[in-house]
Amino acid sequence: MKKHYTIKYLYLWLLLLLISYPGLAQQKMFTGTINDEKGNPVANAMITIKEQPGMRIFTDNEGKFSIMGEKGQILEVATRNQRYKSLRIEADQILITMSENDDMIPVGNRMELRKEELTSAIGIVKADELTKSSVRNPANALYGKIPGLTVLQNGGPSWNNNPDIFIRGVETFGIGSFVNTNILMIVDGFERPISSLSLAEIESVAVLKDAAALAMYGMRGANGVLLVTTKRATGKGLSINVNYDHGITKAFRLPTFLDAYGYASAVNQALDNDGLTPLYLQPELNRFQSGSSPYLYPNVNWIKESLNDFSTMDKFSVSFQEQASSVRYFAIINYDHENGLFGPVDLNEGYSTKSSGRKFNFRTNIDIDLTRTLKFTVNLAGNLGENSRPATSNDESDIFSAIYNTPSAAYPVYSFNPPDKAKKNWGGSTTYGYTNPVALISAVGYTLQGRRELMSDFILKRNLDNLLKGLSVEGGLSADISFDYMDNRTRKFLYEQLQPVIDPSTGAILDTIATPYGSTTTFTFSSSEPTHWRRTTAFADLKYSKIWEDNELSSVLLFQMEELSKPSKDNTYRHLLAAGTAHYGKAGKYFADLSLSYNGTNVLPKGKRAGFFPALSLGWKLSNEEFLKGSAVFDNLKLRASWGMSGNDQIIQNIYLTPWISTSGYYFSKTNSSNSGYREGRLASSPLTYETSYKSNIGIDASMFKMLDINLDLFYDKRKGILVETGGSISGVLGVNPPYSSAGITTNKGIELGLNLHQNISDFNYHVNGQLSYSKSKIIDMLEVYRPEEYLKRTGQSINQAFGLESIGFFKDADDIAASPKQTFAIVRPGDIKYKDQNGDNIINSFDEIPIDYNTKVPELYYSGSVGLEFKGIGIDAVLQGIANQTIYLNTPSIFLPLRSNTNISTFSDDAWTPATATTATLPRLSTLENANNYKPNSVWYVDGSYLKLRSVELYFDFPKNLLSRLKVSDARLYVRGMNLLSIDNIKIVDPEEIGITYPTISSYNLGIQVGF
Amino acid sequence: MKQVYLSDMQKDKNEFIRFQSVSAKSEIKKSNILLMKSVKLFLIAVVMIPLLWSCEYLDYSESDFYTQDEIFYYNDRTSNILNNIYSYLPSDLNGPNRGIDGAMRSSASDDAEHVWDVSDIQKFNDGSWNSTVVLDNVWNDMYTAIRTANVFIKEATGQTFDELKWNEGYADMMKAYNLYPYEARFLRAFYYFELIKRYGNVPLDTTVLTTEEANNVSPASYDDIVKFIVRECDAAAAQLPVTFTTFISTQTGRATKGAALALKARTLLYAASLLHNPTPAATNDPKWIAAAKAAKVIIDTLGTTYGPLEDYTKIVNNLTSKELIFERRMADDRAFEEANTAMGFIGGWTGTCPTQNLVDAYEMKTTGLGINEDPAYDATNPYSTTGASARDPRLAMTILYNGAVWKTPQTVEVWHDGLNGPPKANTTKTGYYLKKYMVESISLDPIKLGVGLHVWVLFRYGEVLLNYAEAMNEAYGPEGLGPSPLDNMTALEAVNIVRARIGVAMPPFPTGMSQSAFRDKLRNERRVELAFEDHRFWDIRRWKIGSSTTSINGVNLTKETGTGVITYTPKVVETRFWNDRMYLYPIPKTEYFINNKLGQNPGWD
């Protein structure tokens, strides 16, 4: 059946391709003017007549144009800032106003609609907003830019830094470590990571949020889609843009660790708390404090020794764009360079162990008119990135792990061996490991890691007006590759442990014994290819649009196939998509969109591979109704409503079969020889399907008093078919790992609000913008295992809800312990956390864990505010962004959990319990042991993760145009900018967004210039 | 045919000429047409390729595992499944990630106490276990083993591997292969016994269940499962060889005829015991007779295979022990030694602490009387090995007491301030350390860590004799006989074989004992003989004597400085919780929650 249909379509397409011939008609000259909403003329806007493809006219500096055409034809206007309008030629003089309502919004799958006509929930941010950030990964320019888009910063150096991105929170959960919350990122119509691009080449980033926008993506869209559009040639003639930015970077926050004396005292305190004998005697403590024996009793600030206070970054880009008669192109090269924070990198002759990242991006977007009706588009882009770093086994986080975990009293940077003073060896100790932080930075060699990425699109578009007015056909191919390589030049170093010889009677130091460990070696070379991927997509579509009387219709029919292949097994994804959408508008007041898609995936078994996803949305533009026309309050008022389905097929592959797995065997024969075993693995998943999200959305877009824009969206999503473990619903009598099942159900509801106040008062203009997104998920069903108490259940809670024991203070003394319910995790001592007995069984165990505060992954509330003021070319911009309703689990060793396994202690632990501070302490006693009682998830270590950050602040100066025109420069801007400067939060000691031991988040101060020719 | 071929050729030629003339006519537009043509071809390709591929495009699998058919197709893979079924055999050798949270189950009986207060084993003793705080939860593991056996028996039975027929060794291969289903049936029966001794009534299934079926099973009665185990053991015993020492290649460790008969004997013994036989007949109770007969078959047919009894110290950790009927084997390691070596010795952290209760159970060597009955017992030299005050030699072979030699020349020092005594943290709670199953030669010195062989005894001939003695006493009294085959060995004779073991040679039980006196003394003998072989915990339950095992005793030792005289002060280590519901484990609430047909055992919620 299906085959039959497709063949029919094939013939239809072929027919459309082959039949076409041009026509001629009666022509006359029309003139017109184009202004923007402020009344300023719009220069360099492109005018075309729909019926006469190939002909292009541009407005002059006064916004004026004249064009040959005939009455009744459709005139189309496209401005340089992606605004678009089409209207029927009725009078000889045409006056056109282009406003924000005329913004072309990409709605996915190669469709664009004017903002005015949108019926779905789509947010967008454009280049002029994005370029107010000095970042290497464009994703880091998105903090607080679009309502509904949650971007959470991560640590890691800029060349290896990807923020977490969620759209409308999360409404699904994976099994174990399998992640299924990834959003779909589309660049120019093809799936690609935004991190492959440079910020300078991006025209706009749109976020698709509701089913009306997502249904077309079938089973890829349920987590939301980020649509990135790169720049293309606009306007007339050649223009060149140059941008240079130099920045000084510093760590946003670094924790403070105790000095040697503080550390040694803390260790003694901890040992005392544990009932063990102190490690350091008073004379030793004194020596740490006085610094009298800096080698035997060192006091090293490892952060100071290892890191520079400041480093630098540079960004340079130059772009060209031109519209020639039949060829239009946009070309850009962008170079990023950033140095890392590590200090002692030049201690070796012949090479440096510097950490730095360099990346070169290029892009050429070309549109060629092969004939008057045939357009060819080629987009070629790519990047070459290379970064270097000390050759530690993993990455920079190894070094930070050493810096943070090595106490100041551990050992000196260099050992000092009195008999041979010229010989300096690295300090080290068997207790604290083979990880002298300074040696890791400078003495282990260096690693070069590079990435090569190439992205290419080839698209042919044929206008079929002659066959049927408004019909066109399009087909294209895209192929991307990404390849990483790594070259290691590693060496090892010798370290020396120093131990004093103490006179037992006087306590004086008699001698120093130096014991060497390891040896300094020559380089070992190795190369590897850590990862690579390739992606290919082919598509064909048929578009049809028509305007008749006061009706308009635009529609697209799409067929697409794609493949993503990553290394190793179960990492290849294939999809086939057939989708159609139609947009209908009546009298500029009523709009309706209908989307249908049929999508298949290779991760599901035969017969269950495809899904059907419909969506319907409606819009009512009240401000175009008679009763509101000319209203003094509302310049624009639109109501939107949508309902539809979207899917998610990010599920573990090959689980529709039951594997037999290699497992424990047994021993036979007189020599007890081992024999391997096989067992039935997890049963084939049943039922197994993709996730379906049923999304409802209502929204209001309003503009009032010509100065206030309001956008409000309310949504309610219900997701079914989430893959869950069924252990909670299948009896152990089954005798094998029970199958996974697509039985999970969640809901997610929320609100998005955007407010924008803007005004122009002669030379002064300002805007104040506020955005707020709130989403809250709830697990409805997850086939949860039996839990004896209601409060233990994950069902009914948010996804990733924090669960833990509830602290009710610390044990005062042995009597207190004896009088309290028995805590079963470890033997408790005074100063240990006392937990609340939730179920009243007089025993504290895992059945006393309750939900604590919020979820630990995605904040429920994400908000931002920005302010912009401009007077005569001098302006200031600032963006604040914050979150609330998120819980953080402070489980980082050394920073929050001190001293275990010979780790470090930070100032965070200043509030630890001691017998003296028993009444005021906020943290349990120090301990050198694992202490399973204190260090388990509980309300002491779960803290409020909310913060408010100053993401960027910028002061700029636009050089006056009259000055520039003499220099043949069209525009020029000088700016000073600060990125990620401040945070108000509860964590204080480290960045609340990155509490782990890794390369810290970065602040930067930038100075830049942009010049356009 | 030929004609068709020719005409096709002609057609091609015509086509070619036509194309030539067309192209000649439109010379000027040629380039344009070529462009258009290629563009059209491109578009056609773009549209067509996906359509043509659409059916197969999504057929893409990167699976890297065998499916069931692929597994059973090969003999070696098939035998590996059987290996896996063996791997569920239990042991009570504790260690990291072993035993019950690192403790031996013996520490939940009055034979021992575990040193770690936070180990889950203490929940048996303080009564804090229940259907949600489950202990020793073998439910899933046993049903996993049973399912694997069910699949195996179904799929492997009757396979002939015809394609290997002409291979050398095919006959031998099939000889081994044809035993596999019987080994699997024995193992499945063994695992059912593991379930019923804990839970009583449990679901009994010999088919491969679907998830639906698993969620709706009803439990079978204890007695029905006993019948099933007996039937399966009989079937297996009829086929399995007496020994694998001479079988094709040496395959010792596999289930033998003796193993099947020993499982049957133990199962029937448990089934005849008070817990499951609440109103036995005073004499000639059929359940006890059945238990006696099952043991007697082994004594009669395999008595010379497994007897005479082995040196007591050579029973455990010995693959070639003559007395051994069936064992749990494992890889060489040192986990048990790490978990039980006395605090104070290198690498020692203490684990299992044998109780004074057990120590007191060892009789006097000379008289065979209990320590309270024999005036020769010397409370100042309680562990004497010589003279009239000497104790049962098995004491020194099982328990490390103060002064015992461990890794010559080290001796155990349990007194206050001694090497292995308080106030040092984590020293023994009872005054004793464990010796049985400990491999003395394994070094725990961090710079030369060693490993050694551990063999956990599942069935041995000594137990069979004790089982027989118990059943005969209950059925016919200490010196009574029954009809054939119970007509030539009394309970008394059976137990005396055990006591007469080489190197132990305890005096025989006296004649003329009452049935109940004999019962008590036999129970004591069983406790001593089978100490730390995971019997006591279950015996307490089947005899229903739990409430008399709650007082756990130990001893404090002090050493007088100067004279070196050691004083022994008895102490109560703990008084344990007991409730008669503990005779059976609770059905885990997680299971009951899914399928309430499983019911719950008496006294548990």
Short mmCIF file of C-alpha atoms in Angstrom, two decimals, chain B residues 254-386:
data_model
loop_
_atom_site.label_atom_id
_atom_site.label_comp_id
_atom_site.label_asym_id
_atom_site.label_seq_id
_atom_site.Cartn_x
_atom_site.Cartn_y
_atom_site.Cartn_z
CA ARG B 254 29.88 -31.98 39.06
CA ALA B 255 26.74 -33.32 40.63
CA THR B 256 27.03 -37.05 41.30
CA LYS B 257 24.63 -39.77 42.27
CA GLY B 258 25.72 -39.22 45.88
CA ALA B 259 24.89 -35.52 45.69
CA ALA B 260 21.39 -36.23 44.47
CA LEU B 261 20.80 -38.83 47.18
CA ALA B 262 22.26 -36.55 49.88
CA LEU B 263 19.96 -33.70 48.86
CA LYS B 264 17.03 -36.09 49.02
CA ALA B 265 18.09 -37.27 52.47
CA ARG B 266 18.49 -33.78 53.85
CA THR B 267 15.22 -32.60 52.32
CA LEU B 268 13.30 -35.48 53.85
CA LEU B 269 15.02 -34.90 57.19
CA TYR B 270 13.93 -31.27 57.20
CA ALA B 271 10.43 -32.25 56.11
CA ALA B 272 10.16 -34.73 58.98
CA SER B 273 11.32 -32.19 61.56
CA LEU B 274 8.96 -30.50 63.99
CA LEU B 275 8.65 -27.28 61.98
CA HIS B 276 7.08 -29.10 59.05
CA ASN B 277 5.83 -32.18 60.85
CA PRO B 278 4.13 -30.67 63.89
CA THR B 279 2.37 -33.81 65.06
CA PRO B 280 4.66 -36.74 64.40
CA ALA B 281 3.67 -40.21 65.43
CA ALA B 282 5.43 -41.30 68.64
CA THR B 283 6.99 -44.20 66.80
CA ASN B 284 7.18 -45.28 63.20
CA ASP B 285 6.43 -41.80 61.92
CA PRO B 286 6.34 -42.20 58.14
CA LYS B 287 8.19 -38.93 57.48
CA TRP B 288 11.03 -39.91 59.77
CA ILE B 289 11.13 -43.37 58.24
CA ALA B 290 11.34 -41.83 54.77
CA ALA B 291 14.19 -39.60 55.97
CA ALA B 292 16.00 -42.55 57.49
CA LYS B 293 15.61 -44.63 54.34
CA ALA B 294 16.93 -41.86 52.16
CA ALA B 295 20.07 -41.60 54.29
CA LYS B 296 20.42 -45.34 54.51
CA VAL B 297 20.56 -45.72 50.73
CA ILE B 298 23.72 -43.65 50.73
CA ILE B 299 25.23 -45.58 53.62
CA ASP B 300 24.44 -48.86 51.90
CA THR B 301 25.41 -48.07 48.35
CA LEU B 302 28.08 -45.41 48.71
CA GLY B 303 29.43 -46.08 52.20
CA THR B 304 32.75 -47.24 50.90
CA THR B 305 33.00 -44.40 48.42
CA TYR B 306 32.80 -41.74 51.12
CA GLY B 307 34.01 -43.65 54.13
CA PRO B 308 35.77 -44.29 56.34
CA LEU B 309 35.58 -40.75 57.59
CA GLU B 310 38.31 -38.28 56.83
CA ASP B 311 40.68 -36.56 59.21
CA TYR B 312 38.50 -33.70 60.60
CA THR B 313 40.97 -31.00 59.56
CA LYS B 314 41.02 -32.26 55.97
CA ILE B 315 37.30 -32.06 55.27
CA VAL B 316 37.05 -28.41 54.36
CA ASN B 317 39.03 -26.54 51.70
CA ASN B 318 39.94 -29.88 50.18
CA LEU B 319 38.81 -30.87 46.70
CA THR B 320 39.86 -34.48 47.17
CA SER B 321 38.47 -35.12 50.62
CA LYS B 322 37.12 -38.66 50.65
CA GLU B 323 34.17 -37.65 52.79
CA LEU B 324 33.08 -34.91 50.42
CA ILE B 325 29.87 -35.59 48.50
CA PHE B 326 29.18 -32.19 46.95
CA GLU B 327 30.80 -28.82 47.37
CA ARG B 328 30.71 -25.19 46.35
CA ARG B 329 33.90 -24.33 44.54
CA MET B 330 35.37 -20.89 44.00
CA ALA B 331 38.41 -19.13 42.71
CA ASP B 332 41.46 -18.89 44.95
CA ASP B 333 41.29 -15.79 47.10
CA ARG B 334 41.91 -14.42 50.57
CA ALA B 335 38.60 -12.66 51.23
CA PHE B 336 37.63 -15.08 53.99
CA GLU B 337 40.93 -14.64 55.78
CA GLU B 338 40.76 -10.86 55.41
CA ALA B 339 37.30 -10.94 56.92
CA ASN B 340 38.11 -13.21 59.87
CA THR B 341 41.74 -12.86 60.84
CA ALA B 342 42.03 -11.61 64.38
CA MET B 343 42.58 -7.93 64.99
CA GLY B 344 46.20 -7.59 65.98
CA PHE B 345 47.58 -9.99 63.41
CA ILE B 346 48.80 -8.45 60.20
CA GLY B 347 45.92 -7.73 57.87
CA GLY B 348 43.41 -8.76 60.53
CA TRP B 349 40.16 -6.90 61.23
CA THR B 350 38.14 -9.64 62.95
CA GLY B 351 34.83 -10.96 61.70
CA THR B 352 33.16 -14.07 63.01
CA CYS B 353 33.50 -14.56 66.79
CA PRO B 354 32.54 -18.07 67.95
CA THR B 355 30.47 -17.98 71.12
CA GLN B 356 31.02 -19.46 74.56
CA ASN B 357 27.78 -21.36 73.87
CA LEU B 358 29.51 -23.27 71.12
CA VAL B 359 32.76 -23.71 73.02
CA ASP B 360 30.81 -25.18 75.91
CA ALA B 361 29.17 -27.66 73.57
CA TYR B 362 32.45 -29.50 73.07
CA GLU B 363 32.45 -32.50 75.40
CA MET B 364 35.23 -33.95 77.51
CA LYS B 365 37.57 -36.13 75.53
CA THR B 366 37.95 -38.88 78.06
CA THR B 367 34.42 -39.40 79.23
CA GLY B 368 32.36 -38.06 76.43
CA LEU B 369 30.38 -36.12 78.99
CA GLY B 370 29.40 -32.48 78.86
CA ILE B 371 31.54 -30.01 80.77
CA ASN B 372 28.89 -29.65 83.44
CA GLU B 373 28.64 -33.39 83.93
CA ASP B 374 32.33 -34.12 84.16
CA PRO B 375 34.18 -32.97 87.31
CA ALA B 376 37.46 -33.23 85.42
CA TYR B 377 36.54 -30.02 83.52
CA ASP B 378 39.05 -27.34 84.58
CA ALA B 379 37.60 -23.85 84.41
CA THR B 380 41.09 -22.36 84.74
CA ASN B 381 42.30 -24.36 81.77
CA PRO B 382 39.11 -24.64 79.77
CA TYR B 383 40.71 -25.51 76.43
CA SER B 384 42.91 -28.29 77.71
CA THR B 385 44.02 -30.77 75.08
CA THR B 386 45.66 -33.29 77.37
#
